[in-house]
């Protein structure tokens, strides 16, 4: 009667369930500054790949704790001389914009400084540094524990990362095979080649992300798969073959060598 849910729909429901749990804790557990739980959980679950969620959880945990320590140090410096607040505000804003490319755990230090100093600076009458540190650490621990429990003990059974990895592999393999056959008869224009390059790069980037983040799920099947390296080599061969046929069609030896390697990768019969 009911259709089985596809892998993306299941992941939608998992992320929605996680967010509802964060909101439930914030609403009914009466934890001080519980809004940090919702904000932190929402940013960690901003994506589909469970490996990325786990990586963010680990990195955000370490980055936030370091950021809390930095906030405590900066708070004392600012109260020692209030003029330093202007310097810190300018430097933090600069860092938030220009250091987006640094590793996530390091960027979380800057993000914690920016958000907490900005919020609490206008709340000096009710701000206690001791309670701030305790509440912030507790909220971070709660989110970190929830992410680990749900992704490892509950959501991990759906094997979303492995299913998405296998699906992307099939799409990339089929696309590479189709383009290889079209190159044999030169039915590939420059526009179609550009679309192929863009599409392949996107899929390769997705496979790279899944492979790198699989370490957090302890998935050896993805980490040890040589597929991505093979596809990179094959991609270069396909593009090189198209270029040589277009601009150096008299180099028959090079063309034959590239065709033999490409056909061997797909177990295709040699071109007659």
PDB file of C-alpha atoms in Angstrom:
ATOM      1  CA  UNK A   1       0.000   0.000   0.000  1.00  0.00           C
ATOM      2  CA  UNK A   2       2.831   2.401   0.836  1.00  0.00           C
ATOM      3  CA  UNK A   3       5.692   3.023  -1.523  1.00  0.00           C
ATOM      4  CA  UNK A   4       9.178   2.494  -0.067  1.00  0.00           C
ATOM      5  CA  UNK A   5      10.888   5.777   0.680  1.00  0.00           C
ATOM      6  CA  UNK A   6      13.896   6.685  -1.417  1.00  0.00           C
ATOM      7  CA  UNK A   7      17.231   7.347   0.247  1.00  0.00           C
ATOM      8  CA  UNK A   8      16.947  11.148   0.121  1.00  0.00           C
ATOM      9  CA  UNK A   9      13.443  11.189   1.623  1.00  0.00           C
ATOM     10  CA  UNK A  10      14.643   9.018   4.482  1.00  0.00           C
ATOM     11  CA  UNK A  11      17.487  11.418   5.115  1.00  0.00           C
ATOM     12  CA  UNK A  12      15.052  14.360   5.044  1.00  0.00           C
ATOM     13  CA  UNK A  13      13.030  12.648   7.775  1.00  0.00           C
ATOM     14  CA  UNK A  14      16.152  11.895   9.810  1.00  0.00           C
ATOM     15  CA  UNK A  15      17.312  15.523   9.725  1.00  0.00           C
ATOM     16  CA  UNK A  16      13.790  16.729  10.580  1.00  0.00           C
ATOM     17  CA  UNK A  17      13.643  14.309  13.510  1.00  0.00           C
ATOM     18  CA  UNK A  18      16.999  15.519  14.809  1.00  0.00           C
ATOM     19  CA  UNK A  19      15.942  19.172  14.584  1.00  0.00           C
ATOM     20  CA  UNK A  20      12.622  18.431  16.362  1.00  0.00           C
ATOM     21  CA  UNK A  21      14.579  16.763  19.161  1.00  0.00           C
ATOM     22  CA  UNK A  22      16.802  19.834  19.574  1.00  0.00           C
ATOM     23  CA  UNK A  23      13.729  22.090  19.748  1.00  0.00           C
ATOM     24  CA  UNK A  24      12.006  19.736  22.217  1.00  0.00           C
ATOM     25  CA  UNK A  25      15.003  19.887  24.564  1.00  0.00           C
ATOM     26  CA  UNK A  26      15.166  23.670  24.227  1.00  0.00           C
ATOM     27  CA  UNK A  27      11.447  24.074  25.002  1.00  0.00           C
ATOM     28  CA  UNK A  28      10.861  21.594  27.817  1.00  0.00           C
ATOM     29  CA  UNK A  29      14.157  20.895  29.625  1.00  0.00           C
ATOM     30  CA  UNK A  30      14.607  24.487  30.867  1.00  0.00           C
ATOM     31  CA  UNK A  31      18.360  24.476  30.277  1.00  0.00           C
ATOM     32  CA  UNK A  32      19.924  27.953  30.560  1.00  0.00           C
ATOM     33  CA  UNK A  33      20.762  29.430  27.153  1.00  0.00           C
ATOM     34  CA  UNK A  34      19.152  26.373  25.518  1.00  0.00           C
ATOM     35  CA  UNK A  35      18.835  28.257  22.233  1.00  0.00           C
ATOM     36  CA  UNK A  36      22.493  27.346  21.697  1.00  0.00           C
ATOM     37  CA  UNK A  37      21.354  23.715  21.391  1.00  0.00           C
ATOM     38  CA  UNK A  38      18.991  24.539  18.511  1.00  0.00           C
ATOM     39  CA  UNK A  39      21.477  26.782  16.701  1.00  0.00           C
ATOM     40  CA  UNK A  40      24.375  24.349  17.054  1.00  0.00           C
ATOM     41  CA  UNK A  41      22.285  21.314  16.067  1.00  0.00           C
ATOM     42  CA  UNK A  42      20.816  23.088  13.036  1.00  0.00           C
ATOM     43  CA  UNK A  43      24.238  24.120  11.710  1.00  0.00           C
ATOM     44  CA  UNK A  44      25.677  20.633  12.209  1.00  0.00           C
ATOM     45  CA  UNK A  45      22.767  19.007  10.336  1.00  0.00           C
ATOM     46  CA  UNK A  46      22.930  21.468   7.421  1.00  0.00           C
ATOM     47  CA  UNK A  47      23.658  18.750   4.846  1.00  0.00           C
ATOM     48  CA  UNK A  48      22.746  15.235   3.800  1.00  0.00           C
ATOM     49  CA  UNK A  49      25.917  13.234   4.301  1.00  0.00           C
ATOM     50  CA  UNK A  50      26.044  11.567   7.771  1.00  0.00           C
ATOM     51  CA  UNK A  51      29.841  11.546   7.598  1.00  0.00           C
ATOM     52  CA  UNK A  52      29.822  15.319   7.212  1.00  0.00           C
ATOM     53  CA  UNK A  53      27.453  15.624  10.187  1.00  0.00           C
ATOM     54  CA  UNK A  54      29.784  13.554  12.359  1.00  0.00           C
ATOM     55  CA  UNK A  55      32.823  15.520  11.178  1.00  0.00           C
ATOM     56  CA  UNK A  56      31.091  18.787  12.002  1.00  0.00           C
ATOM     57  CA  UNK A  57      30.071  17.441  15.412  1.00  0.00           C
ATOM     58  CA  UNK A  58      33.654  16.485  16.313  1.00  0.00           C
ATOM     59  CA  UNK A  59      35.167  19.665  14.894  1.00  0.00           C
ATOM     60  CA  UNK A  60      32.486  21.954  16.312  1.00  0.00           C
ATOM     61  CA  UNK A  61      32.909  20.389  19.756  1.00  0.00           C
ATOM     62  CA  UNK A  62      36.641  21.102  19.855  1.00  0.00           C
ATOM     63  CA  UNK A  63      36.313  24.483  18.135  1.00  0.00           C
ATOM     64  CA  UNK A  64      33.517  25.690  20.412  1.00  0.00           C
ATOM     65  CA  UNK A  65      35.350  24.698  23.600  1.00  0.00           C
ATOM     66  CA  UNK A  66      38.436  26.563  22.417  1.00  0.00           C
ATOM     67  CA  UNK A  67      36.241  29.501  21.425  1.00  0.00           C
ATOM     68  CA  UNK A  68      34.670  29.617  24.887  1.00  0.00           C
ATOM     69  CA  UNK A  69      38.134  29.826  26.410  1.00  0.00           C
ATOM     70  CA  UNK A  70      38.982  32.629  23.976  1.00  0.00           C
ATOM     71  CA  UNK A  71      35.773  34.486  24.926  1.00  0.00           C
ATOM     72  CA  UNK A  72      36.709  34.266  28.630  1.00  0.00           C
ATOM     73  CA  UNK A  73      40.193  35.641  27.949  1.00  0.00           C
ATOM     74  CA  UNK A  74      38.869  38.406  25.695  1.00  0.00           C
ATOM     75  CA  UNK A  75      36.218  39.347  28.249  1.00  0.00           C
ATOM     76  CA  UNK A  76      38.886  40.045  30.872  1.00  0.00           C
ATOM     77  CA  UNK A  77      40.995  42.050  28.405  1.00  0.00           C
ATOM     78  CA  UNK A  78      38.005  44.155  27.352  1.00  0.00           C
ATOM     79  CA  UNK A  79      37.144  44.971  30.954  1.00  0.00           C
ATOM     80  CA  UNK A  80      40.747  45.872  31.623  1.00  0.00           C
ATOM     81  CA  UNK A  81      40.554  48.525  28.917  1.00  0.00           C
ATOM     82  CA  UNK A  82      37.218  49.104  27.143  1.00  0.00           C
ATOM     83  CA  UNK A  83      38.918  50.689  24.146  1.00  0.00           C
ATOM     84  CA  UNK A  84      40.217  47.248  23.135  1.00  0.00           C
ATOM     85  CA  UNK A  85      36.592  46.240  22.379  1.00  0.00           C
ATOM     86  CA  UNK A  86      36.677  48.339  19.206  1.00  0.00           C
ATOM     87  CA  UNK A  87      39.889  46.656  18.038  1.00  0.00           C
ATOM     88  CA  UNK A  88      38.539  43.175  18.796  1.00  0.00           C
ATOM     89  CA  UNK A  89      35.243  43.887  17.013  1.00  0.00           C
ATOM     90  CA  UNK A  90      37.029  45.005  13.832  1.00  0.00           C
ATOM     91  CA  UNK A  91      39.421  42.038  13.867  1.00  0.00           C
ATOM     92  CA  UNK A  92      36.640  39.490  14.483  1.00  0.00           C
ATOM     93  CA  UNK A  93      34.472  40.899  11.661  1.00  0.00           C
ATOM     94  CA  UNK A  94      37.478  40.793   9.339  1.00  0.00           C
ATOM     95  CA  UNK A  95      38.225  37.190  10.314  1.00  0.00           C
ATOM     96  CA  UNK A  96      34.583  36.077   9.832  1.00  0.00           C
ATOM     97  CA  UNK A  97      34.639  37.289   6.230  1.00  0.00           C
ATOM     98  CA  UNK A  98      38.175  36.487   5.064  1.00  0.00           C
ATOM     99  CA  UNK A  99      38.881  33.213   6.894  1.00  0.00           C
ATOM    100  CA  UNK A 100      35.965  31.136   5.626  1.00  0.00           C
ATOM    101  CA  UNK A 101      38.397  28.729   3.963  1.00  0.00           C
ATOM    102  CA  UNK A 102      40.186  27.626   7.138  1.00  0.00           C
ATOM    103  CA  UNK A 103      39.327  24.236   8.702  1.00  0.00           C
ATOM    104  CA  UNK A 104      35.900  24.085  10.320  1.00  0.00           C
ATOM    105  CA  UNK A 105      37.152  23.613  13.898  1.00  0.00           C
ATOM    106  CA  UNK A 106      39.375  26.704  13.652  1.00  0.00           C
ATOM    107  CA  UNK A 107      36.605  28.763  12.091  1.00  0.00           C
ATOM    108  CA  UNK A 108      34.317  27.793  14.990  1.00  0.00           C
ATOM    109  CA  UNK A 109      36.689  29.607  17.350  1.00  0.00           C
ATOM    110  CA  UNK A 110      36.142  32.815  15.371  1.00  0.00           C
ATOM    111  CA  UNK A 111      32.380  32.174  15.108  1.00  0.00           C
ATOM    112  CA  UNK A 112      32.089  31.623  18.873  1.00  0.00           C
ATOM    113  CA  UNK A 113      33.998  34.830  19.565  1.00  0.00           C
ATOM    114  CA  UNK A 114      31.813  36.771  17.143  1.00  0.00           C
ATOM    115  CA  UNK A 115      28.424  35.482  18.302  1.00  0.00           C
ATOM    116  CA  UNK A 116      28.996  35.335  22.042  1.00  0.00           C
ATOM    117  CA  UNK A 117      30.864  38.614  22.453  1.00  0.00           C
ATOM    118  CA  UNK A 118      28.297  40.414  20.272  1.00  0.00           C
ATOM    119  CA  UNK A 119      25.345  38.980  22.195  1.00  0.00           C
ATOM    120  CA  UNK A 120      26.677  39.222  25.726  1.00  0.00           C
ATOM    121  CA  UNK A 121      28.312  42.642  25.326  1.00  0.00           C
ATOM    122  CA  UNK A 122      24.854  44.219  25.325  1.00  0.00           C
ATOM    123  CA  UNK A 123      23.786  42.090  28.295  1.00  0.00           C
ATOM    124  CA  UNK A 124      26.478  43.103  30.770  1.00  0.00           C
ATOM    125  CA  UNK A 125      24.029  43.637  33.620  1.00  0.00           C
ATOM    126  CA  UNK A 126      22.987  39.986  33.601  1.00  0.00           C
ATOM    127  CA  UNK A 127      26.174  38.374  32.359  1.00  0.00           C
ATOM    128  CA  UNK A 128      28.210  36.054  34.545  1.00  0.00           C
ATOM    129  CA  UNK A 129      31.343  34.693  32.938  1.00  0.00           C
ATOM    130  CA  UNK A 130      31.315  31.605  35.151  1.00  0.00           C
ATOM    131  CA  UNK A 131      27.725  30.675  34.293  1.00  0.00           C
ATOM    132  CA  UNK A 132      28.312  31.491  30.634  1.00  0.00           C
ATOM    133  CA  UNK A 133      31.206  29.028  30.385  1.00  0.00           C
ATOM    134  CA  UNK A 134      29.270  26.271  32.193  1.00  0.00           C
ATOM    135  CA  UNK A 135      26.072  26.757  30.162  1.00  0.00           C
ATOM    136  CA  UNK A 136      27.904  26.947  26.837  1.00  0.00           C
ATOM    137  CA  UNK A 137      29.911  23.794  27.519  1.00  0.00           C
ATOM    138  CA  UNK A 138      26.826  21.870  28.679  1.00  0.00           C
ATOM    139  CA  UNK A 139      24.829  22.841  25.573  1.00  0.00           C
ATOM    140  CA  UNK A 140      27.728  21.840  23.318  1.00  0.00           C
ATOM    141  CA  UNK A 141      28.077  18.487  25.086  1.00  0.00           C
ATOM    142  CA  UNK A 142      24.342  17.793  24.720  1.00  0.00           C
ATOM    143  CA  UNK A 143      24.365  18.459  20.968  1.00  0.00           C
ATOM    144  CA  UNK A 144      27.576  16.463  20.494  1.00  0.00           C
ATOM    145  CA  UNK A 145      26.136  13.458  22.369  1.00  0.00           C
ATOM    146  CA  UNK A 146      22.835  13.587  20.464  1.00  0.00           C
ATOM    147  CA  UNK A 147      24.596  13.695  17.087  1.00  0.00           C
ATOM    148  CA  UNK A 148      26.818  10.721  17.931  1.00  0.00           C
ATOM    149  CA  UNK A 149      23.985   8.599  19.332  1.00  0.00           C
ATOM    150  CA  UNK A 150      21.571   9.256  16.452  1.00  0.00           C
ATOM    151  CA  UNK A 151      24.105   8.895  13.634  1.00  0.00           C
ATOM    152  CA  UNK A 152      25.839   5.786  14.996  1.00  0.00           C
ATOM    153  CA  UNK A 153      23.038   3.888  16.766  1.00  0.00           C
ATOM    154  CA  UNK A 154      19.904   4.938  14.855  1.00  0.00           C
ATOM    155  CA  UNK A 155      20.449   6.641  11.503  1.00  0.00           C
ATOM    156  CA  UNK A 156      23.567   4.584  10.737  1.00  0.00           C
ATOM    157  CA  UNK A 157      21.429   1.539   9.989  1.00  0.00           C
ATOM    158  CA  UNK A 158      20.110   3.167   6.798  1.00  0.00           C
ATOM    159  CA  UNK A 159      23.628   3.193   5.238  1.00  0.00           C
ATOM    160  CA  UNK A 160      22.876   6.515   3.560  1.00  0.00           C
ATOM    161  CA  UNK A 161      26.504   7.339   2.821  1.00  0.00           C
ATOM    162  CA  UNK A 162      27.187   3.965   1.187  1.00  0.00           C
ATOM    163  CA  UNK A 163      23.970   4.108  -0.868  1.00  0.00           C
ATOM    164  CA  UNK A 164      24.685   7.648  -2.043  1.00  0.00           C
ATOM    165  CA  UNK A 165      28.277   6.701  -2.854  1.00  0.00           C
ATOM    166  CA  UNK A 166      27.181   3.699  -4.941  1.00  0.00           C
ATOM    167  CA  UNK A 167      24.548   5.768  -6.754  1.00  0.00           C
ATOM    168  CA  UNK A 168      27.065   8.490  -7.619  1.00  0.00           C
ATOM    169  CA  UNK A 169      29.542   5.835  -8.794  1.00  0.00           C
ATOM    170  CA  UNK A 170      26.977   4.341 -11.168  1.00  0.00           C
ATOM    171  CA  UNK A 171      26.023   7.733 -12.579  1.00  0.00           C
ATOM    172  CA  UNK A 172      29.632   8.751 -13.126  1.00  0.00           C
ATOM    173  CA  UNK A 173      30.595   5.395 -14.661  1.00  0.00           C
ATOM    174  CA  UNK A 174      27.628   5.427 -17.066  1.00  0.00           C
ATOM    175  CA  UNK A 175      28.279   9.031 -18.069  1.00  0.00           C
ATOM    176  CA  UNK A 176      31.957   8.335 -18.695  1.00  0.00           C
ATOM    177  CA  UNK A 177      31.115   5.269 -20.779  1.00  0.00           C
ATOM    178  CA  UNK A 178      28.563   7.151 -22.899  1.00  0.00           C
ATOM    179  CA  UNK A 179      30.995   9.988 -23.616  1.00  0.00           C
ATOM    180  CA  UNK A 180      33.725   7.502 -24.523  1.00  0.00           C
ATOM    181  CA  UNK A 181      31.472   5.894 -27.129  1.00  0.00           C
ATOM    182  CA  UNK A 182      30.497   9.273 -28.584  1.00  0.00           C
ATOM    183  CA  UNK A 183      34.132  10.339 -28.882  1.00  0.00           C
ATOM    184  CA  UNK A 184      34.836   7.268 -31.030  1.00  0.00           C
ATOM    185  CA  UNK A 185      32.569   8.693 -33.718  1.00  0.00           C
ATOM    186  CA  UNK A 186      33.243  12.389 -32.901  1.00  0.00           C
ATOM    187  CA  UNK A 187      29.619  13.106 -31.958  1.00  0.00           C
ATOM    188  CA  UNK A 188      30.781  15.305 -29.092  1.00  0.00           C
ATOM    189  CA  UNK A 189      30.746  19.083 -29.599  1.00  0.00           C
ATOM    190  CA  UNK A 190      32.679  21.592 -27.527  1.00  0.00           C
ATOM    191  CA  UNK A 191      29.501  22.549 -25.654  1.00  0.00           C
ATOM    192  CA  UNK A 192      28.732  18.918 -24.805  1.00  0.00           C
ATOM    193  CA  UNK A 193      32.321  18.349 -23.728  1.00  0.00           C
ATOM    194  CA  UNK A 194      32.101  21.356 -21.408  1.00  0.00           C
ATOM    195  CA  UNK A 195      28.875  19.992 -19.893  1.00  0.00           C
ATOM    196  CA  UNK A 196      30.591  16.640 -19.425  1.00  0.00           C
ATOM    197  CA  UNK A 197      33.575  18.266 -17.688  1.00  0.00           C
ATOM    198  CA  UNK A 198      31.336  20.274 -15.329  1.00  0.00           C
ATOM    199  CA  UNK A 199      29.118  17.294 -14.528  1.00  0.00           C
ATOM    200  CA  UNK A 200      32.103  15.023 -13.939  1.00  0.00           C
ATOM    201  CA  UNK A 201      33.811  17.533 -11.660  1.00  0.00           C
ATOM    202  CA  UNK A 202      30.656  17.838  -9.543  1.00  0.00           C
ATOM    203  CA  UNK A 203      30.318  14.085  -9.158  1.00  0.00           C
ATOM    204  CA  UNK A 204      34.018  13.698  -8.412  1.00  0.00           C
ATOM    205  CA  UNK A 205      33.777  16.402  -5.747  1.00  0.00           C
ATOM    206  CA  UNK A 206      30.812  14.604  -4.196  1.00  0.00           C
ATOM    207  CA  UNK A 207      32.688  11.286  -4.225  1.00  0.00           C
ATOM    208  CA  UNK A 208      35.726  12.987  -2.651  1.00  0.00           C
ATOM    209  CA  UNK A 209      33.567  14.418   0.142  1.00  0.00           C
ATOM    210  CA  UNK A 210      31.929  11.047   0.792  1.00  0.00           C
ATOM    211  CA  UNK A 211      35.324   9.318   0.801  1.00  0.00           C
ATOM    212  CA  UNK A 212      36.970  11.823   3.141  1.00  0.00           C
ATOM    213  CA  UNK A 213      34.044  11.912   5.569  1.00  0.00           C
ATOM    214  CA  UNK A 214      33.639   8.114   5.647  1.00  0.00           C
ATOM    215  CA  UNK A 215      36.432   7.982   8.232  1.00  0.00           C
ATOM    216  CA  UNK A 216      33.992   9.369  10.799  1.00  0.00           C
ATOM    217  CA  UNK A 217      31.594   6.497  10.081  1.00  0.00           C
ATOM    218  CA  UNK A 218      34.399   3.926  10.161  1.00  0.00           C
ATOM    219  CA  UNK A 219      33.360   2.731   6.688  1.00  0.00           C
ATOM    220  CA  UNK A 220      36.359   0.944   5.176  1.00  0.00           C
ATOM    221  CA  UNK A 221      34.360   0.009   2.046  1.00  0.00           C
ATOM    222  CA  UNK A 222      34.342   3.602   0.809  1.00  0.00           C
ATOM    223  CA  UNK A 223      37.728   4.660   2.129  1.00  0.00           C
ATOM    224  CA  UNK A 224      39.626   1.829   0.405  1.00  0.00           C
ATOM    225  CA  UNK A 225      37.727   1.949  -2.903  1.00  0.00           C
ATOM    226  CA  UNK A 226      40.132   2.781  -5.804  1.00  0.00           C
ATOM    227  CA  UNK A 227      37.211   3.954  -7.978  1.00  0.00           C
ATOM    228  CA  UNK A 228      37.856   7.687  -7.607  1.00  0.00           C
ATOM    229  CA  UNK A 229      41.525   7.374  -8.641  1.00  0.00           C
ATOM    230  CA  UNK A 230      40.542   5.245 -11.644  1.00  0.00           C
ATOM    231  CA  UNK A 231      37.893   7.768 -12.730  1.00  0.00           C
ATOM    232  CA  UNK A 232      40.345  10.662 -12.515  1.00  0.00           C
ATOM    233  CA  UNK A 233      42.770   8.845 -14.835  1.00  0.00           C
ATOM    234  CA  UNK A 234      39.958   7.866 -17.185  1.00  0.00           C
ATOM    235  CA  UNK A 235      38.587  11.414 -17.232  1.00  0.00           C
ATOM    236  CA  UNK A 236      41.979  12.754 -18.304  1.00  0.00           C
ATOM    237  CA  UNK A 237      42.238  10.107 -21.018  1.00  0.00           C
ATOM    238  CA  UNK A 238      38.779  10.902 -22.418  1.00  0.00           C
ATOM    239  CA  UNK A 239      39.404  14.657 -22.550  1.00  0.00           C
ATOM    240  CA  UNK A 240      42.870  14.121 -24.023  1.00  0.00           C
ATOM    241  CA  UNK A 241      41.468  11.834 -26.721  1.00  0.00           C
ATOM    242  CA  UNK A 242      38.883  14.438 -27.730  1.00  0.00           C
ATOM    243  CA  UNK A 243      41.554  17.152 -27.900  1.00  0.00           C
ATOM    244  CA  UNK A 244      44.005  15.049 -29.915  1.00  0.00           C
ATOM    245  CA  UNK A 245      41.296  14.032 -32.405  1.00  0.00           C
ATOM    246  CA  UNK A 246      40.279  17.668 -32.866  1.00  0.00           C
ATOM    247  CA  UNK A 247      43.720  19.252 -33.093  1.00  0.00           C
ATOM    248  CA  UNK A 248      46.188  16.478 -33.977  1.00  0.00           C
ATOM    249  CA  UNK A 249      44.211  13.891 -35.906  1.00  0.00           C
ATOM    250  CA  UNK A 250      47.313  12.684 -37.751  1.00  0.00           C
ATOM    251  CA  UNK A 251      48.876  11.366 -34.536  1.00  0.00           C
ATOM    252  CA  UNK A 252      47.369   7.915 -35.021  1.00  0.00           C
ATOM    253  CA  UNK A 253      49.673   6.167 -32.566  1.00  0.00           C
ATOM    254  CA  UNK A 254      48.643   8.410 -29.659  1.00  0.00           C
ATOM    255  CA  UNK A 255      44.960   8.160 -30.620  1.00  0.00           C
ATOM    256  CA  UNK A 256      45.142   4.372 -30.799  1.00  0.00           C
ATOM    257  CA  UNK A 257      46.880   4.190 -27.417  1.00  0.00           C
ATOM    258  CA  UNK A 258      44.288   6.361 -25.716  1.00  0.00           C
ATOM    259  CA  UNK A 259      41.392   4.457 -27.295  1.00  0.00           C
ATOM    260  CA  UNK A 260      42.892   1.148 -26.179  1.00  0.00           C
ATOM    261  CA  UNK A 261      43.182   2.339 -22.572  1.00  0.00           C
ATOM    262  CA  UNK A 262      39.668   3.774 -22.527  1.00  0.00           C
ATOM    263  CA  UNK A 263      38.104   0.702 -24.124  1.00  0.00           C
ATOM    264  CA  UNK A 264      40.001  -1.520 -21.716  1.00  0.00           C
ATOM    265  CA  UNK A 265      38.551   0.394 -18.765  1.00  0.00           C
ATOM    266  CA  UNK A 266      35.001  -0.342 -19.936  1.00  0.00           C
ATOM    267  CA  UNK A 267      35.720  -3.736 -21.534  1.00  0.00           C
ATOM    268  CA  UNK A 268      34.557  -2.339 -24.873  1.00  0.00           C
ATOM    269  CA  UNK A 269      35.497  -4.000 -28.158  1.00  0.00           C
ATOM    270  CA  UNK A 270      38.297  -2.197 -30.027  1.00  0.00           C
ATOM    271  CA  UNK A 271      37.178   0.249 -32.677  1.00  0.00           C
ATOM    272  CA  UNK A 272      37.189  -1.201 -36.159  1.00  0.00           C
TER     273      UNK A 272
END
